[in-house]
Coordinates of C-alpha atoms in Angstrom, one line a residue:
Chain O
X1 CA 59.3 -79.4 133.7
X2 CA 57.4 -82.3 132.0
X3 CA 60.1 -83.0 129.7
X4 CA 61.8 -86.2 129.4
X5 CA 65.2 -84.8 128.6
X6 CA 66.2 -85.6 132.0
X7 CA 65.3 -88.9 133.0
X8 CA 62.9 -89.6 134.2
X9 CA 61.5 -86.1 134.0
X10 CA 62.7 -82.8 134.7
X11 CA 60.6 -82.3 137.7
X12 CA 61.7 -85.9 139.0
X13 CA 65.1 -85.1 138.4
X14 CA 65.3 -81.7 140.3
X15 CA 63.8 -83.5 143.1
X16 CA 66.5 -86.0 143.2
X17 CA 69.0 -83.1 143.2
X18 CA 67.5 -81.2 145.7
X19 CA 67.4 -84.5 148.3
X20 CA 71.0 -85.0 147.5
X21 CA 71.8 -81.1 148.3
X22 CA 69.9 -81.4 151.4
X23 CA 71.3 -84.5 152.6
X24 CA 74.8 -83.1 151.6
X25 CA 74.4 -79.8 153.7
X26 CA 72.7 -81.1 156.7
X27 CA 75.4 -83.9 156.9
X28 CA 78.5 -81.9 156.6
X29 CA 77.9 -79.6 159.7
X30 CA 75.4 -80.3 162.2
X31 CA 74.7 -76.7 162.5
X32 CA 73.5 -76.1 159.0
X33 CA 70.1 -75.6 158.4
X34 CA 68.2 -76.0 155.2
X35 CA 64.9 -74.4 153.9
X36 CA 63.0 -75.3 150.5
X37 CA 60.8 -72.8 148.6
X38 CA 58.8 -73.2 145.2
X39 CA 58.7 -70.3 142.5
X40 CA 55.9 -71.2 140.3
X41 CA 52.6 -72.6 141.1
X42 CA 50.2 -70.0 142.7
X43 CA 53.0 -67.8 143.7
X44 CA 56.4 -68.0 145.6
X45 CA 55.7 -70.2 148.5
X46 CA 58.0 -71.4 151.7
X47 CA 57.7 -75.2 151.8
X48 CA 59.7 -75.3 154.7
X49 CA 61.6 -72.6 156.7
X50 CA 65.3 -73.5 157.3
X51 CA 65.7 -76.6 159.6
X52 CA 68.5 -79.2 160.2
X53 CA 65.6 -81.7 160.4
X54 CA 66.4 -83.7 156.9
X55 CA 63.2 -85.9 157.2
X56 CA 61.0 -82.4 157.5
X57 CA 62.7 -81.4 154.6
X58 CA 62.3 -84.3 152.2
X59 CA 58.9 -85.2 153.4
X60 CA 57.5 -81.3 152.3
X61 CA 58.9 -82.0 148.9
X62 CA 56.6 -84.9 148.3
X63 CA 53.2 -84.0 146.4
X64 CA 54.4 -81.1 144.6
X65 CA 52.7 -80.3 141.2
X66 CA 53.8 -78.9 138.2
X67 CA 52.0 -75.6 137.1
X68 CA 52.3 -72.1 136.9
X69 CA 55.1 -69.8 136.0
X70 CA 58.4 -69.6 137.6
X71 CA 59.2 -66.1 139.3
X72 CA 62.9 -66.0 139.7
X73 CA 63.2 -62.3 141.3
X74 CA 60.3 -62.5 143.8
X75 CA 61.7 -66.1 144.5
X76 CA 65.3 -64.7 145.6
X77 CA 63.7 -61.8 147.2
X78 CA 61.5 -64.0 149.4
X79 CA 64.6 -66.5 150.3
X80 CA 66.7 -63.4 151.2
X81 CA 63.8 -62.6 153.8
X82 CA 63.7 -66.1 154.9
X83 CA 67.4 -66.3 155.3
X84 CA 67.4 -62.7 157.4
X85 CA 65.0 -64.3 159.8
X86 CA 66.9 -67.4 160.7
X87 CA 67.4 -68.2 164.4
X88 CA 71.3 -68.5 164.3
X89 CA 72.8 -65.0 163.3
X90 CA 76.1 -66.6 163.0
X91 CA 75.1 -68.7 159.7
X92 CA 76.3 -67.5 156.5
X93 CA 73.5 -67.1 154.2
X94 CA 73.1 -68.9 150.7
X95 CA 70.6 -69.5 148.1
X96 CA 70.8 -72.4 145.7
X97 CA 68.2 -71.7 142.7
X98 CA 67.3 -74.5 140.4
X99 CA 66.7 -72.9 137.2
X100 CA 64.8 -75.2 134.8
X101 CA 62.0 -72.9 133.3
X102 CA 62.6 -69.8 131.1
X103 CA 63.3 -66.6 132.8
X104 CA 61.5 -63.4 131.7
X105 CA 63.5 -60.8 133.3
X106 CA 66.3 -59.1 131.6
X107 CA 69.9 -58.5 132.8
X108 CA 69.6 -55.3 134.2
X109 CA 67.2 -56.8 136.7
X110 CA 69.0 -59.8 137.8
X111 CA 72.2 -57.5 138.2
X112 CA 70.4 -55.5 140.4
X113 CA 69.1 -58.2 142.4
X114 CA 72.6 -60.0 142.6
X115 CA 74.0 -56.6 144.1
X116 CA 71.4 -56.7 146.6
X117 CA 72.4 -59.8 147.7
X118 CA 76.0 -59.3 147.7
X119 CA 75.3 -56.1 149.9
X120 CA 73.9 -58.3 152.3
X121 CA 76.4 -60.8 152.0
X122 CA 74.1 -63.7 150.6
X123 CA 75.8 -66.3 148.5
X124 CA 74.2 -67.7 145.6
X125 CA 74.4 -71.1 143.6
X126 CA 72.5 -71.8 140.1
X127 CA 71.9 -75.0 138.6
X128 CA 71.0 -74.0 134.9
X129 CA 69.3 -77.1 133.3
X130 CA 66.2 -77.2 130.7
X131 CA 66.5 -75.3 127.5
X132 CA 69.1 -72.9 126.6
X133 CA 66.9 -70.1 124.5
X134 CA 66.6 -66.5 125.2
X135 CA 70.0 -66.3 126.4
X136 CA 69.5 -67.9 129.7
X137 CA 72.9 -69.2 130.3
X138 CA 73.8 -65.8 130.0
X139 CA 71.4 -64.1 132.1
X140 CA 72.2 -66.8 134.7
X141 CA 76.1 -66.1 134.4
X142 CA 75.3 -62.1 134.7
X143 CA 73.6 -62.8 138.0
X144 CA 76.3 -64.5 139.4
X145 CA 79.1 -62.2 138.4
X146 CA 77.1 -59.8 140.1
X147 CA 76.5 -61.7 143.5
X148 CA 80.3 -63.1 143.6
X149 CA 82.5 -62.0 146.3
X150 CA 85.5 -64.0 146.7
X151 CA 84.3 -67.1 144.6
X152 CA 81.9 -68.3 147.3
X153 CA 78.9 -68.1 144.5
X154 CA 78.9 -70.8 141.7
X155 CA 76.9 -71.6 138.5
X156 CA 76.5 -74.8 137.0
X157 CA 74.9 -75.6 133.8
X158 CA 73.7 -79.3 133.3
X159 CA 73.0 -79.9 129.3
X160 CA 70.3 -83.0 128.8
X161 CA 71.5 -86.3 128.4
X162 CA 72.3 -89.7 130.0
X163 CA 73.6 -88.5 133.5
X164 CA 71.3 -87.7 136.0
X165 CA 71.1 -84.2 137.1
X166 CA 72.1 -85.6 140.8
X167 CA 75.4 -87.1 139.5
X168 CA 76.6 -84.2 137.7
X169 CA 76.1 -82.1 140.6
X170 CA 77.8 -84.4 143.1
X171 CA 81.2 -83.2 141.9
X172 CA 80.5 -79.3 141.8
X173 CA 81.2 -77.2 144.5
X174 CA 77.4 -76.7 144.9
X175 CA 77.3 -80.0 146.5
X176 CA 80.8 -80.1 148.1
X177 CA 80.9 -76.8 149.4
X178 CA 83.7 -74.4 149.1
X179 CA 86.2 -77.1 149.3
X180 CA 86.7 -77.9 153.1
X181 CA 83.5 -79.5 154.1
X182 CA 80.8 -81.9 152.9
X183 CA 83.3 -84.7 151.7
X184 CA 82.3 -87.5 153.5
X185 CA 78.3 -87.7 152.4
X186 CA 79.2 -86.7 149.0
X187 CA 82.0 -89.7 148.6
X188 CA 79.3 -92.0 149.6
X189 CA 76.9 -90.6 147.6
X190 CA 79.2 -90.9 144.6
X191 CA 79.9 -94.3 145.2
X192 CA 76.4 -95.2 145.6
X193 CA 75.4 -93.5 142.3
X194 CA 78.2 -95.3 140.6
X195 CA 77.4 -98.5 142.3
X196 CA 73.7 -98.0 141.2
X197 CA 74.5 -100.1 138.2
X198 CA 74.8 -103.4 139.9
X199 CA 78.3 -102.9 141.6
X200 CA 77.4 -102.0 145.3
X201 CA 80.3 -101.2 146.2
X202 CA 80.7 -98.7 148.8
X203 CA 83.7 -97.0 150.3
X204 CA 84.4 -99.3 152.9
X205 CA 82.0 -102.0 152.8
X206 CA 79.7 -100.0 155.0
X207 CA 76.7 -97.9 153.8
X208 CA 76.9 -94.5 155.4
X209 CA 73.5 -93.8 155.4
X210 CA 72.8 -97.2 157.5
X211 CA 75.6 -96.9 159.6
X212 CA 77.1 -93.5 159.8
X213 CA 79.4 -93.8 162.9
X214 CA 81.0 -96.8 161.5
X215 CA 81.5 -95.4 158.4
X216 CA 83.0 -92.4 159.9
X217 CA 85.3 -94.4 162.4
X218 CA 86.5 -96.4 159.5
X219 CA 87.2 -93.2 157.5
X220 CA 88.8 -91.8 160.1
X221 CA 91.3 -95.0 160.8
X222 CA 92.1 -95.2 157.1
X223 CA 93.5 -91.4 157.1
X224 CA 95.4 -92.1 160.2
X225 CA 96.9 -95.3 158.8
X226 CA 97.8 -93.4 155.6
X227 CA 99.3 -90.4 157.3
X228 CA 101.2 -93.1 159.2
X229 CA 102.7 -94.4 155.8
X230 CA 103.7 -91.2 154.5
X231 CA 105.5 -90.3 157.6
X232 CA 107.4 -93.6 157.4
X233 CA 108.0 -93.1 153.8
X234 CA 109.4 -89.5 154.7
X235 CA 111.5 -91.0 157.0
X236 CA 113.0 -93.4 154.8
X237 CA 113.8 -90.5 152.4
X238 CA 115.2 -88.5 155.4
X239 CA 117.7 -91.1 156.0
X240 CA 118.6 -91.5 152.2
X241 CA 119.2 -87.8 152.2
X242 CA 121.4 -88.4 155.5
X243 CA 123.6 -90.9 153.8
X244 CA 123.7 -88.7 150.7
X245 CA 124.9 -86.0 152.8
X246 CA 127.5 -88.1 154.8
X247 CA 129.1 -89.0 151.7
X248 CA 129.7 -85.3 150.7
X249 CA 127.5 -84.9 148.0
X250 CA 126.9 -81.2 147.3
X251 CA 123.1 -81.7 146.3
X252 CA 120.7 -78.6 147.0
X253 CA 117.7 -80.7 146.2
X254 CA 117.8 -82.6 149.7
X255 CA 117.8 -79.6 151.9
X256 CA 113.8 -80.0 151.8
X257 CA 114.0 -83.4 153.3
X258 CA 117.1 -82.3 155.7
X259 CA 114.9 -79.4 157.0
X260 CA 112.0 -81.7 158.5
X261 CA 111.7 -81.6 162.0
X262 CA 114.0 -84.2 164.0
X263 CA 111.1 -85.2 166.0
X264 CA 109.7 -86.8 162.9
X265 CA 112.1 -89.6 162.9
X266 CA 111.3 -90.5 166.8
X267 CA 107.9 -91.1 165.7
X268 CA 107.8 -93.9 163.3
X269 CA 110.3 -96.2 164.5
X270 CA 107.8 -99.1 165.1
X271 CA 106.9 -99.0 161.4
X272 CA 109.9 -100.8 160.3
X273 CA 108.5 -103.9 162.1
X274 CA 105.9 -104.8 159.3
X275 CA 106.2 -108.1 158.6
X276 CA 106.8 -108.7 154.8
X277 CA 105.6 -112.3 154.6
X278 CA 102.2 -111.2 152.7
X279 CA 104.6 -109.0 150.4
X280 CA 106.8 -111.4 148.9
X281 CA 104.8 -111.6 145.6
X282 CA 105.5 -108.0 145.3
X283 CA 108.8 -108.2 146.3
X284 CA 109.6 -110.9 143.8
X285 CA 108.0 -108.4 141.3
X286 CA 110.1 -105.5 142.3
X287 CA 113.2 -107.6 142.2
X288 CA 112.6 -108.9 138.8
X289 CA 111.9 -105.4 137.2
X290 CA 115.0 -103.8 139.0
X291 CA 117.1 -106.8 138.0
X292 CA 115.8 -106.2 134.3
X293 CA 116.8 -102.5 134.8
X294 CA 119.9 -103.4 135.8
X295 CA 120.8 -105.6 133.1
X296 CA 120.6 -102.5 130.9
X297 CA 123.2 -100.5 133.2
X298 CA 125.5 -103.2 133.3
X299 CA 125.7 -103.5 129.4
X300 CA 128.6 -100.4 130.2
X301 CA 126.8 -98.1 127.8
X302 CA 126.5 -95.3 130.3
X303 CA 125.5 -92.8 127.9
X304 CA 122.7 -95.0 126.5
X305 CA 121.7 -95.1 130.0
X306 CA 121.6 -91.6 130.9
X307 CA 119.1 -90.8 128.0
X308 CA 117.0 -94.0 129.1
X309 CA 116.7 -92.5 132.7
X310 CA 116.0 -89.0 131.9
X311 CA 112.5 -89.9 131.1
X312 CA 112.1 -90.5 134.8
X313 CA 110.9 -87.4 137.0
X314 CA 113.8 -87.6 138.9
X315 CA 116.2 -84.8 140.0
X316 CA 119.4 -84.8 137.8
X317 CA 121.6 -84.9 140.9
X318 CA 120.3 -88.2 142.6
X319 CA 120.1 -89.5 139.3
X320 CA 123.4 -88.8 138.0
X321 CA 125.1 -89.8 141.5
X322 CA 123.2 -93.0 141.3
X323 CA 124.2 -93.8 137.8
X324 CA 127.9 -92.9 139.1
X325 CA 127.9 -95.2 141.7
X326 CA 126.1 -98.0 139.6
X327 CA 129.0 -97.7 137.0
X328 CA 131.8 -97.2 139.5
X329 CA 130.4 -100.6 141.1
X330 CA 130.3 -102.4 138.0
X331 CA 134.3 -101.3 137.1
X332 CA 134.8 -102.6 140.7
X333 CA 133.1 -106.2 139.9
X334 CA 131.1 -106.0 142.9
X335 CA 128.1 -108.2 143.3
X336 CA 124.7 -107.4 141.8
X337 CA 122.8 -107.7 144.9
X338 CA 124.8 -104.4 146.2
X339 CA 124.4 -102.4 143.3
X340 CA 120.4 -103.1 143.5
X341 CA 120.5 -102.3 147.1
X342 CA 122.4 -99.2 146.2
X343 CA 120.0 -98.2 143.5
X344 CA 117.3 -99.1 145.8
X345 CA 118.1 -97.0 148.4
X346 CA 117.5 -93.9 146.0
X347 CA 113.9 -93.5 147.0
X348 CA 113.0 -91.2 144.4
X349 CA 114.6 -93.4 141.4
X350 CA 112.9 -96.4 142.7
X351 CA 109.5 -94.5 142.7
X352 CA 110.0 -93.3 139.5
X353 CA 110.4 -97.0 138.0
X354 CA 107.6 -98.1 140.0
X355 CA 105.6 -95.4 138.5
X356 CA 106.3 -96.6 135.2
X357 CA 105.5 -100.1 135.9
X358 CA 102.4 -101.0 134.9
X359 CA 100.1 -102.7 137.3
X360 CA 102.0 -101.2 140.4
X361 CA 100.4 -98.6 142.3
X362 CA 103.5 -96.7 144.2
X363 CA 101.0 -95.5 146.8
X364 CA 100.3 -99.2 147.7
X365 CA 101.0 -99.1 151.8
X366 CA 102.6 -102.6 151.3
X367 CA 105.0 -101.6 148.5
X368 CA 106.0 -98.4 150.8
X369 CA 106.7 -100.8 153.9
X370 CA 108.5 -102.9 151.4
X371 CA 110.7 -99.8 150.1
X372 CA 111.1 -99.1 154.0
X373 CA 112.2 -101.8 154.9
X374 CA 114.8 -102.6 151.9
X375 CA 116.3 -99.2 153.1
X376 CA 116.9 -100.7 156.2
X377 CA 118.5 -103.5 154.9
X378 CA 121.0 -101.6 152.9
X379 CA 121.9 -99.3 155.4
X380 CA 124.7 -101.5 156.7
X381 CA 125.9 -102.2 153.3
X382 CA 126.1 -98.7 152.8
X383 CA 128.2 -98.4 155.8
X384 CA 130.8 -100.7 154.6
X385 CA 131.0 -98.9 151.0
X386 CA 131.4 -95.8 153.1
X387 CA 134.7 -96.9 154.1
X388 CA 135.8 -98.1 150.8
X389 CA 135.7 -94.7 149.0
X390 CA 137.2 -93.2 151.8
X391 CA 140.1 -95.7 151.7
X392 CA 140.6 -94.5 147.9
X393 CA 140.8 -91.3 148.9
X394 CA 143.4 -91.7 151.3
X395 CA 145.3 -93.4 148.5
Chain T
X1 CA 99.7 -35.2 170.1
X2 CA 99.3 -35.4 166.4
X3 CA 99.5 -32.8 164.1
X4 CA 95.7 -32.9 163.1
X5 CA 93.5 -29.9 164.5
X6 CA 91.8 -30.7 167.8
X7 CA 92.3 -34.2 167.7
X8 CA 92.9 -34.1 171.6
X9 CA 90.7 -36.3 173.7
X10 CA 88.2 -34.5 175.6
X11 CA 88.7 -34.6 179.3
X12 CA 87.5 -37.6 181.1
X13 CA 87.0 -39.6 177.8
X14 CA 88.9 -42.6 177.0
X15 CA 89.8 -44.4 173.6
X16 CA 87.3 -47.3 173.8
X17 CA 89.2 -49.4 170.9
X18 CA 90.3 -51.5 173.8
X19 CA 86.8 -52.5 175.0
X20 CA 85.9 -53.5 171.4
X21 CA 84.6 -57.1 171.1
X22 CA 86.4 -58.4 168.0
X23 CA 84.8 -61.6 167.4
X24 CA 81.6 -59.8 166.9
X25 CA 82.6 -56.9 164.7
X26 CA 80.5 -57.4 161.6
X27 CA 80.4 -55.0 158.3
X28 CA 78.3 -55.2 155.7
X29 CA 78.8 -54.5 151.7
X30 CA 82.7 -53.8 152.8
X31 CA 85.3 -55.3 150.0
X32 CA 87.0 -58.4 151.0
X33 CA 90.4 -56.4 150.2
X34 CA 89.7 -53.4 152.5
X35 CA 87.7 -54.7 155.4
X36 CA 86.5 -52.9 158.5
X37 CA 89.5 -53.9 160.7
X38 CA 91.7 -51.5 158.5
X39 CA 89.4 -48.5 160.1
X40 CA 89.0 -49.9 163.5
X41 CA 92.1 -51.6 164.8
X42 CA 94.5 -50.0 166.7
X43 CA 97.6 -49.5 164.2
X44 CA 95.8 -50.1 161.2
X45 CA 93.5 -47.5 161.3
X46 CA 96.5 -44.8 161.7
X47 CA 98.2 -46.3 158.6
X48 CA 97.3 -44.2 155.9
X49 CA 97.4 -47.4 153.3
X50 CA 94.9 -49.1 154.9
X51 CA 91.2 -47.9 154.9
X52 CA 87.8 -49.3 154.7
X53 CA 85.9 -49.5 151.3
X54 CA 82.3 -50.2 150.6
X55 CA 81.5 -52.7 147.6
X56 CA 78.4 -53.0 145.9
X57 CA 77.4 -49.3 146.4
X58 CA 78.1 -46.6 148.8
X59 CA 76.5 -47.6 151.9
X60 CA 77.9 -49.4 155.0
X61 CA 76.8 -51.1 157.5
X62 CA 78.8 -51.7 160.5
X63 CA 78.1 -53.4 163.7
X64 CA 80.5 -53.0 166.7
X65 CA 80.0 -55.1 170.3
X66 CA 81.7 -54.1 173.1
X67 CA 83.3 -56.2 176.1
X68 CA 81.8 -54.1 178.7
X69 CA 78.9 -51.3 178.9
X70 CA 80.0 -48.1 177.8
X71 CA 79.1 -44.5 177.6
X72 CA 79.9 -42.8 174.2
X73 CA 80.7 -39.3 174.4
X74 CA 82.0 -38.6 171.0
X75 CA 82.8 -40.1 167.7
X76 CA 85.8 -39.6 165.3
X77 CA 85.6 -40.7 161.6
X78 CA 88.4 -40.1 159.5
X79 CA 88.2 -40.2 155.6
X80 CA 89.3 -38.9 152.1
X81 CA 87.7 -35.4 151.1
X82 CA 85.6 -37.3 148.2
X83 CA 84.9 -40.4 149.2
X84 CA 84.7 -40.1 153.0
X85 CA 81.2 -40.5 154.7
X86 CA 78.7 -37.7 155.0
X87 CA 75.5 -39.2 156.5
X88 CA 76.0 -41.3 159.3
X89 CA 73.1 -42.9 161.7
X90 CA 74.0 -44.6 165.0
X91 CA 71.8 -47.1 166.7
X92 CA 72.6 -48.2 170.2
X93 CA 72.1 -51.5 171.3
X94 CA 70.5 -52.8 167.9
X95 CA 71.9 -56.3 167.1
X96 CA 71.8 -57.8 163.5
X97 CA 70.6 -54.8 161.5
X98 CA 70.5 -55.1 157.9
X99 CA 70.0 -52.8 154.8
X100 CA 66.5 -53.3 154.9
X101 CA 65.5 -52.5 158.5
X102 CA 67.8 -49.7 159.2
X103 CA 64.9 -47.4 158.1
X104 CA 62.5 -49.0 160.3
X105 CA 63.9 -47.7 163.6
X106 CA 64.7 -43.8 164.4
X107 CA 68.8 -43.9 164.8
X108 CA 69.8 -42.9 168.3
X109 CA 71.9 -40.0 166.7
X110 CA 72.3 -38.8 163.1
X111 CA 75.5 -37.2 162.3
X112 CA 76.5 -35.0 159.3
X113 CA 80.0 -35.2 158.8
X114 CA 81.9 -32.0 157.6
X115 CA 85.1 -31.8 156.3
X116 CA 86.9 -30.8 159.3
X117 CA 85.7 -34.1 160.9
X118 CA 86.7 -36.0 158.2
X119 CA 90.4 -34.7 159.2
X120 CA 89.7 -36.0 162.9
X121 CA 87.8 -33.5 164.7
X122 CA 85.5 -35.4 167.0
X123 CA 81.9 -35.5 166.6
X124 CA 80.0 -35.2 169.9
X125 CA 76.9 -37.2 169.9
X126 CA 73.6 -37.1 172.0
X127 CA 75.2 -38.2 175.4
X128 CA 72.2 -39.0 176.9
X129 CA 71.0 -41.6 174.4
X130 CA 74.3 -43.3 174.7
X131 CA 74.5 -43.9 178.4
X132 CA 74.1 -47.6 178.6
X133 CA 76.1 -49.1 175.3
X134 CA 76.7 -52.5 174.8
X135 CA 76.6 -52.6 171.2
X136 CA 76.8 -49.8 168.3
X137 CA 75.5 -50.0 164.8
X138 CA 77.0 -47.5 162.7
X139 CA 75.1 -47.0 159.0
X140 CA 77.2 -45.0 156.6
X141 CA 74.6 -43.5 154.4
X142 CA 76.1 -41.6 151.5
X143 CA 79.3 -40.0 151.2
X144 CA 80.8 -36.3 150.5
X145 CA 81.3 -36.4 146.9
X146 CA 78.5 -38.9 146.1
X147 CA 80.4 -41.4 144.4
X148 CA 79.6 -45.3 144.4
X149 CA 82.6 -46.0 146.7
X150 CA 83.0 -44.9 150.2
X151 CA 86.0 -45.0 152.1
X152 CA 86.9 -44.5 155.7
X153 CA 90.3 -44.5 156.9
X154 CA 89.5 -44.6 160.9
X155 CA 86.8 -44.7 163.4
X156 CA 87.4 -44.1 166.8
X157 CA 85.1 -44.3 169.9
X158 CA 85.5 -41.9 172.8
X159 CA 83.6 -42.2 175.9
X160 CA 83.9 -44.0 179.3
X161 CA 82.9 -47.1 180.6
X162 CA 80.3 -48.1 183.2
X163 CA 81.9 -49.9 186.1
X164 CA 80.3 -53.4 185.2
X165 CA 81.5 -56.5 186.6
X166 CA 84.7 -57.9 185.1
X167 CA 84.1 -61.5 184.6
X168 CA 87.8 -62.1 184.4
X169 CA 88.1 -60.8 188.0
X170 CA 85.6 -63.0 189.4
X171 CA 87.1 -65.6 191.7
X172 CA 85.7 -68.7 193.5
X173 CA 85.5 -68.1 197.1
X174 CA 87.8 -70.5 198.9
X175 CA 85.9 -73.1 201.1
X176 CA 86.8 -72.8 204.7

């Protein structure tokens, strides 16, 4: 454990990782409790019984010395006992093992321990680091397989190298939990770790460690904004779908957008009122790009256009329709502006173009606003065009 | 009445399934695909396709709390001939037991299930020990065939309720 293969020393790297995990667990759910025990030294010793007090946990890790030999089976049994006597019996039981030393037990013993843990519904996470001799990874894998019930137990093998132990662990399910919890602290920790090289860029300009409530409020408002934008985009897509249907174009792909509840559309009426003054740059760029692509279509080589466009991941029928309309329009000698607006109204076609443009992030909220407003602009023009085709049919 | 022999409920007793507190029911060592609800819940327990199955070994530890205090008269445990339970220990009012401390306390009653019982015949328990039950812990120690997996089709409790205050019936006294 004094080895320098994990900077600064294995023991120190392990201590950092423990700090990270304890922080993540206590922050992800206020009812979580964490306890720590040591496996080597004079014998298995519980440093702190499960508590939600992070300070107490971190302070007891200070002043530990390296020595003795790690006893994995005894440690797991003591951990199981400590969990059994937890105060809140409704809590789920989990043991996280940092296995940096060689394991002297054989597969059978470990599997028996694993089965016992499974029987008592205790989940197990293993962080395998250090040397991989004596088949240590295989032994630990066998242990996890014996314990694992419904993927609640995990194992992570951390090879020696550049990355610190904690950095590698951040992205694993050991720290992030089984998907749902622990995200807030982890995101901040990840950013902090990335920013350690001198960038110091926190998620929202606020360090969650310094001011957790503010960070949380900012995060929630960002998510709300994102949901609102998505709903606005959905509404725009819905309208595109409705217009297509009015023209009696049978395309089954639109069924999903039509199936959305009507209440959706009533919600986001206000969003159309976004001011576009700040987005003139993007608007100019967008129009430029679309003008360029429209030049290709205008040249009249429709089959060539077809194959070009087929690279885009757009539903075929919508694409065919857009192309058809653009070809139709060029035959009628209409202005390029209306062509562009028709193409623009096909939401998915536009986003596919945007995707292929370098430096344009289609998820940018300002872009979405732009698209939505362009949607609004093209509506009155669409109504005009509806009349024209119908006139033709009458003839 | 069903066609299984002597499955009629003894006089005066009721099936206590409606008094089970489902939010607190726990079962240790069950497989996730065959959980305890298959054996306890009305409907699932009579479905032959659904049963409770043990996971790592043949033992099962089931904790059943009740919504009110009951007296337990008898227990019905239905299971297959080979993998059905054999030795069953009942613990009254002991919360949150684990496999490690089942042997620390003497059970309130210990039952050895016969094949008739496994077909649906109720087993009468020591009634005097089960007069005031808030929760029941059922420890299935082994099965008939000695296999590694125990399967239970149905678990039912027969008894009576003790008149306790039903908290839902409590009404606020009107101010005069």
